[in-house]
Coordinates of C-alpha atoms in Angstrom, one line a residue:
I51 CA 0.0 0.0 0.0
I52 CA 1.6 3.3 -1.1
D53 CA 1.0 6.2 1.2
D54 CA -0.1 9.2 -1.0
D55 CA -1.0 11.5 1.9
G56 CA 1.6 14.3 1.8
I57 CA 2.0 16.5 4.9
D58 CA 2.3 20.3 4.6
I59 CA 3.8 22.3 7.4
T60 CA 2.9 26.0 8.0
I61 CA 3.6 28.7 10.5
N62 CA 1.6 31.7 11.5
D63 CA 2.4 35.4 11.4
L64 CA 2.2 37.7 14.5
N65 CA 1.4 41.4 15.1
Q66 CA 1.9 42.2 18.7
A67 CA 2.8 45.0 21.1
E68 CA 6.3 44.8 22.6
G69 CA 5.2 45.7 26.1
T70 CA 6.9 48.1 28.5
N71 CA 8.6 45.9 31.0
G72 CA 10.6 42.7 30.9
T73 CA 10.1 40.2 28.0
T74 CA 7.0 39.7 26.0
P75 CA 6.4 36.2 24.6
F76 CA 5.7 36.1 20.8
I77 CA 4.4 32.5 20.3
F78 CA 4.4 31.1 16.8
T79 CA 2.3 28.1 16.0
V80 CA 3.7 25.5 13.6
S81 CA 1.0 23.2 12.1
M82 CA 0.8 20.1 10.0
S83 CA -2.0 19.6 7.5
L84 CA -2.4 16.0 8.6
V85 CA -1.8 13.9 11.7
S86 CA 1.1 11.4 11.2
E87 CA 1.8 8.0 12.7
Q88 CA 5.5 8.9 12.5
T89 CA 7.7 11.5 14.1
I90 CA 8.0 14.6 11.9
K91 CA 10.9 17.0 12.3
V92 CA 11.4 20.5 11.1
D93 CA 14.2 22.9 11.9
Y94 CA 13.6 26.6 12.8
A95 CA 15.6 29.8 13.4
T96 CA 14.9 33.5 13.8
A97 CA 16.4 36.0 11.4
Q98 CA 16.6 39.8 11.6
G99 CA 14.4 42.1 9.8
T100 CA 14.3 45.7 11.0
A101 CA 14.5 44.4 14.6
S102 CA 17.8 43.3 16.0
S103 CA 18.3 40.0 17.8
A104 CA 20.9 41.8 20.0
S105 CA 18.4 44.3 21.4
D106 CA 14.8 43.7 20.3
Y107 CA 14.3 39.9 20.6
G108 CA 16.1 36.7 21.6
H109 CA 17.5 34.6 18.8
V110 CA 16.1 31.1 18.9
F111 CA 16.9 28.0 16.8
G112 CA 16.4 24.3 17.0
T113 CA 14.3 21.4 15.8
L114 CA 10.6 20.7 16.4
H115 CA 9.6 17.1 16.9
F116 CA 6.0 16.3 16.1
A117 CA 5.3 13.0 17.9
A118 CA 2.9 10.5 16.3
G119 CA -0.6 12.1 16.6
Q120 CA 0.5 15.7 17.2
R121 CA -0.6 18.3 14.7
E122 CA 0.6 21.6 16.3
L123 CA 3.6 22.8 18.2
T124 CA 4.6 26.3 19.4
I125 CA 7.9 28.3 19.4
N126 CA 8.3 31.1 21.9
V127 CA 10.5 34.1 21.0
G128 CA 11.1 36.6 23.8
V129 CA 10.7 40.2 22.6
T130 CA 12.5 42.8 24.8
A131 CA 10.0 45.4 26.1
D132 CA 11.2 49.0 26.3
S133 CA 9.9 52.5 26.9
V134 CA 11.4 54.2 23.9
N135 CA 9.2 55.7 21.2
E136 CA 10.3 54.0 17.9
C137 CA 9.0 52.7 14.6
D138 CA 7.3 49.3 14.5
E139 CA 10.0 46.6 13.8
D140 CA 10.0 43.1 12.5
F141 CA 11.8 39.8 12.4
V142 CA 11.1 36.3 10.9
L143 CA 11.1 32.7 12.1
N144 CA 12.2 30.4 9.2
L145 CA 11.3 26.8 8.9
T146 CA 13.7 24.4 7.0
N147 CA 14.5 20.8 6.5
A148 CA 11.2 19.0 7.1
R149 CA 11.5 15.3 7.3
S150 CA 9.9 12.1 8.6
S151 CA 11.7 9.7 10.9
G152 CA 9.9 6.7 9.6
C153 CA 8.9 5.5 6.2
S154 CA 9.2 7.8 3.2
S155 CA 6.2 10.0 3.8
S156 CA 6.1 13.2 1.8
V157 CA 6.7 16.1 4.1
S158 CA 7.0 19.6 2.7
I159 CA 6.9 23.1 4.0
A160 CA 4.0 25.0 2.5
D161 CA 4.7 28.3 4.4
N162 CA 8.3 28.5 5.5
Q163 CA 8.4 31.9 7.2
G164 CA 6.5 33.4 10.2
H165 CA 6.6 37.2 10.0
A166 CA 6.5 39.0 13.4
T167 CA 5.7 42.7 13.6
I168 CA 6.8 44.2 17.0
I169 CA 4.2 47.0 17.5
D170 CA 5.6 50.0 19.4
D171 CA 3.3 50.8 22.3
D172 CA 5.2 53.8 23.7
G173 CA 3.2 56.9 23.0
I174 CA 4.7 60.3 23.7
D175 CA 2.9 63.1 25.6
I176 CA 4.1 66.6 24.8
T177 CA 3.6 69.3 27.4
I178 CA 4.4 73.0 27.8
N179 CA 4.9 74.8 31.1
D180 CA 2.9 77.8 32.3
L181 CA 4.6 81.1 33.1
N182 CA 3.7 83.8 35.7
Q183 CA 6.3 86.6 35.2
A184 CA 6.5 90.3 35.5
E185 CA 6.4 92.2 32.2
G186 CA 9.3 94.5 33.1
T187 CA 9.5 98.3 32.8
N188 CA 11.6 98.9 29.7
G189 CA 11.8 97.1 26.3
T190 CA 10.7 93.5 25.9
T191 CA 11.0 90.8 28.5
P192 CA 11.6 87.3 27.3
F193 CA 9.1 84.7 28.4
I194 CA 10.7 81.3 27.9
F195 CA 8.4 78.3 27.6
T196 CA 9.8 74.8 28.0
V197 CA 8.3 72.1 25.8
S198 CA 8.9 68.5 27.1
M199 CA 8.3 65.0 25.9
S200 CA 7.3 62.2 28.3
L201 CA 9.7 59.7 26.6
V202 CA 12.9 59.6 24.6
S203 CA 12.3 59.0 20.9
E204 CA 14.3 57.4 18.2
Q205 CA 12.3 59.4 15.7
T206 CA 12.3 63.1 15.0
I207 CA 9.2 64.6 16.8
K208 CA 7.7 67.8 15.5
V209 CA 5.0 70.0 17.1
D210 CA 3.6 73.3 15.8
Y211 CA 3.3 76.3 18.1
A212 CA 1.9 79.8 18.0
T213 CA 1.0 82.5 20.4
A214 CA -2.6 83.5 20.9
Q215 CA -4.1 86.6 22.3
G216 CA -5.4 86.6 25.8
T217 CA -6.3 89.6 27.9

């Protein structure tokens, strides 16, 4: 009896906020199209996109082992939380070398790359101080306002300003 039931392996994509403290788990799900009576193996490894494995997420690699009867396994990639306003960043989790440990079942990778978008969740509040100052008796007196941001930013932040008439 010739087995003609090929198995396709896929991985999901993730869009998730990075968090503001510690490490946020980004959990990828690797799925098989069919249940197998054999152990199925597939290798995995993260790869940089705009995010850096040195500062934004933990590099992971290894081999998944689908035991007989298993159809889904997960891979946890820790994303480093921060409180810096920055652009959304991304990285990928690649699947390679799918194989069966038993008879020669057809195992292929239908979707070999899980794309992860690290959504920046660090909004910036911009404030300006109030002044209560004497006008002086001669010429003009400078009134110096201070504009502040609640967080450091890796981006250029612009804000428009203008004076408005009061009393």
